[in-house]
Structure formats: C-alpha cells, structure tokens
Coordinates of C-alpha atoms in Angstrom, one line a residue:
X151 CA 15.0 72.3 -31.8
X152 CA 14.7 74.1 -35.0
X153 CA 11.4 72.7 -35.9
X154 CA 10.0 73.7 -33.0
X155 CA 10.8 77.2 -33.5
X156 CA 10.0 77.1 -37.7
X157 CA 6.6 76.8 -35.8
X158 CA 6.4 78.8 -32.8
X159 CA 7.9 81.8 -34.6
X160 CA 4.8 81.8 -37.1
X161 CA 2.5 81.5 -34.5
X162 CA 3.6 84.4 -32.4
X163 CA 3.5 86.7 -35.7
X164 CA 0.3 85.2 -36.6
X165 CA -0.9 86.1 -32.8
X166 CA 1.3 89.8 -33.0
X167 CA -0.8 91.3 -35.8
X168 CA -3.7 89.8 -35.1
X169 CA -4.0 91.3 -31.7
X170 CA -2.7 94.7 -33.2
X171 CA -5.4 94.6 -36.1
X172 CA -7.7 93.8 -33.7
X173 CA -7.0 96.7 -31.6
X174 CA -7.4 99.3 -34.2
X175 CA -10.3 97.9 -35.3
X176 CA -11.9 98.1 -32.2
X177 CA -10.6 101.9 -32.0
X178 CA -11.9 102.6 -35.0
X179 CA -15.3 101.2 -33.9
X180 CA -15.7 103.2 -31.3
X181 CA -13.2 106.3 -31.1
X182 CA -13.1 108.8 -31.6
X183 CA -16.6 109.6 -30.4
X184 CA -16.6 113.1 -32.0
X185 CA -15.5 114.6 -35.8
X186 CA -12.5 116.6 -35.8
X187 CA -11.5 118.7 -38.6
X188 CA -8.7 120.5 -39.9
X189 CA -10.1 123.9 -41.1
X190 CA -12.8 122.6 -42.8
X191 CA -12.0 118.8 -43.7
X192 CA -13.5 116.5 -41.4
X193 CA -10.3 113.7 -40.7
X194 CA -11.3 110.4 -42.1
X195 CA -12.6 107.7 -39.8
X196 CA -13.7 110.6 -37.1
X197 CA -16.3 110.1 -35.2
X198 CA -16.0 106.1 -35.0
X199 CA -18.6 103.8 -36.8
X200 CA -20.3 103.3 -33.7
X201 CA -20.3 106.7 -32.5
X202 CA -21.2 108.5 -36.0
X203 CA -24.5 105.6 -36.8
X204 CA -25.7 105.6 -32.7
X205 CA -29.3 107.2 -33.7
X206 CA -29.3 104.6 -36.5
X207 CA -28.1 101.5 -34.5
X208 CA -30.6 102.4 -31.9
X209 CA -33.5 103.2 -33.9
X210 CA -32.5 99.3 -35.7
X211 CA -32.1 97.7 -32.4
X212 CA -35.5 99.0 -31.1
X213 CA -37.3 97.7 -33.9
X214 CA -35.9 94.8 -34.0
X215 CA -36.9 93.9 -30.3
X216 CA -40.3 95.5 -30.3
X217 CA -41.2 93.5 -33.2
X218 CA -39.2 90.4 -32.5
X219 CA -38.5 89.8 -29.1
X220 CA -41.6 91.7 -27.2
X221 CA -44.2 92.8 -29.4
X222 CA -47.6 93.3 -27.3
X223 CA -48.8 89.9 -27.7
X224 CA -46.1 88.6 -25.4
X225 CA -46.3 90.9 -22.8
X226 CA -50.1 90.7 -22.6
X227 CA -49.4 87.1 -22.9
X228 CA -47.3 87.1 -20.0
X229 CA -48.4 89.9 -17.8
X230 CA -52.0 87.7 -18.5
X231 CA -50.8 84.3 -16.9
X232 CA -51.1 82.6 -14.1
X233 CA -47.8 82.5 -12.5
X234 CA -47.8 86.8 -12.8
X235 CA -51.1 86.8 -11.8
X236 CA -50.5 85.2 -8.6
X237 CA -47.5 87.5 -8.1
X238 CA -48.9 90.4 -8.2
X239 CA -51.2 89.3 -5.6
X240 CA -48.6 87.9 -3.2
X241 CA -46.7 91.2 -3.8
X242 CA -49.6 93.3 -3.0
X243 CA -51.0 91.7 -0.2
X244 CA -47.5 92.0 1.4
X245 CA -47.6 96.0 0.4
X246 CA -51.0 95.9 1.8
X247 CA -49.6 94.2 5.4
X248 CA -47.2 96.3 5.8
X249 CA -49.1 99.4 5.5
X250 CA -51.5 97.8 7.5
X251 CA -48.5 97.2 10.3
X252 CA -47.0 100.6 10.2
X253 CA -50.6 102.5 10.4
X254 CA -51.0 100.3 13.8
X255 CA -47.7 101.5 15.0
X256 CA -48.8 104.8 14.6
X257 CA -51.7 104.9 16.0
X258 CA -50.3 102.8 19.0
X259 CA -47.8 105.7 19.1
X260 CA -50.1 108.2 18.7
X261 CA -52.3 107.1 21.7
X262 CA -48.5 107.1 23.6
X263 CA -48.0 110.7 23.2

C-alpha cells in the first residue's frame, strides 16, 4: 500500500504543475491582447506573444504558403487539369439549365397574365 502511493503521489504533482505551467503559458501566449501601462511603463509580458508579433506571424505564414504550399505553378497546374476542367463544365452547364428553366417559367407566366 505504501508503494503504490510513493508513486501515485509523484505522478499527481508531476501532472499538478504541469497542467498549471501549461496554463500560464498559454495565457501568456495569448493574453493579454493589448499593452497596459502604469503611467508610462508598459507591464512586462502585456500584449501576449501572439498578440504583440500578429503582423509578423501573418506576414511569415503568408510567405510561407505562397511559396511553399501554392505558388502559381500549382494552381495553374490544377485549375489546368482535367478533372477541374471537366468541373467547371458540369457546373456551368447546370448554371446554364437552370437559367434556362427559370426564363421558361417566366415567360410561361408571363403569357398567363
């Protein structure tokens, strides 16, 4: 009986801070989302990391995908093939139908007024 707590007691400390560590990390990550001061003196860690680099972060993350993930090669590439190709013209031939159908109704009710 007293092993079993030697190592369940460690365990729930171990899992108590790292939960709470966790969960000011995560604060600090993200909040505050604006600077406050006191007169003059910005408080430390205010706005959060996330908050205080967003321009940065975004301007990283756009680069990253425009010239990783989908530079224009790709998309030509794909908005080029086949499959997409025959897409668009199943999806505008069904555009085209039902325009077609709902100018017929009108003019059907058009000769019934």
């Amino acid at each position: 009986m007293i092993s079993v707590i030697r190592i369940i007691i460690p365990l729930l400390v171990g899992a108590i801070i790292g939960y709470v560590t966790n969960d000011i990390a995560i604060k600090m990550l993200f909040h505050p989302r604006k600077a406050y001061y006191i007169g003059k003196v910005r408080v430390p860690f205010t706005p959060g990391l996330i908050p205080k680099e967003q321009s940065r972060i975004a301007r990283s993350l756009g680069n990253a995908v425009s010239t990783q993930l989908l530079n224009s090669e790709i998309v030509l590439k794909l908005l080029t093939s086949d499959e997409m190709l025959e897409k668009i013209r199943t999806d505008v031939n069904g555009i085209l139908e039902n325009f077609s159908l709902s100018s017929k109704i009108v003019m059907i009710l058009k000769k019934l007024s």
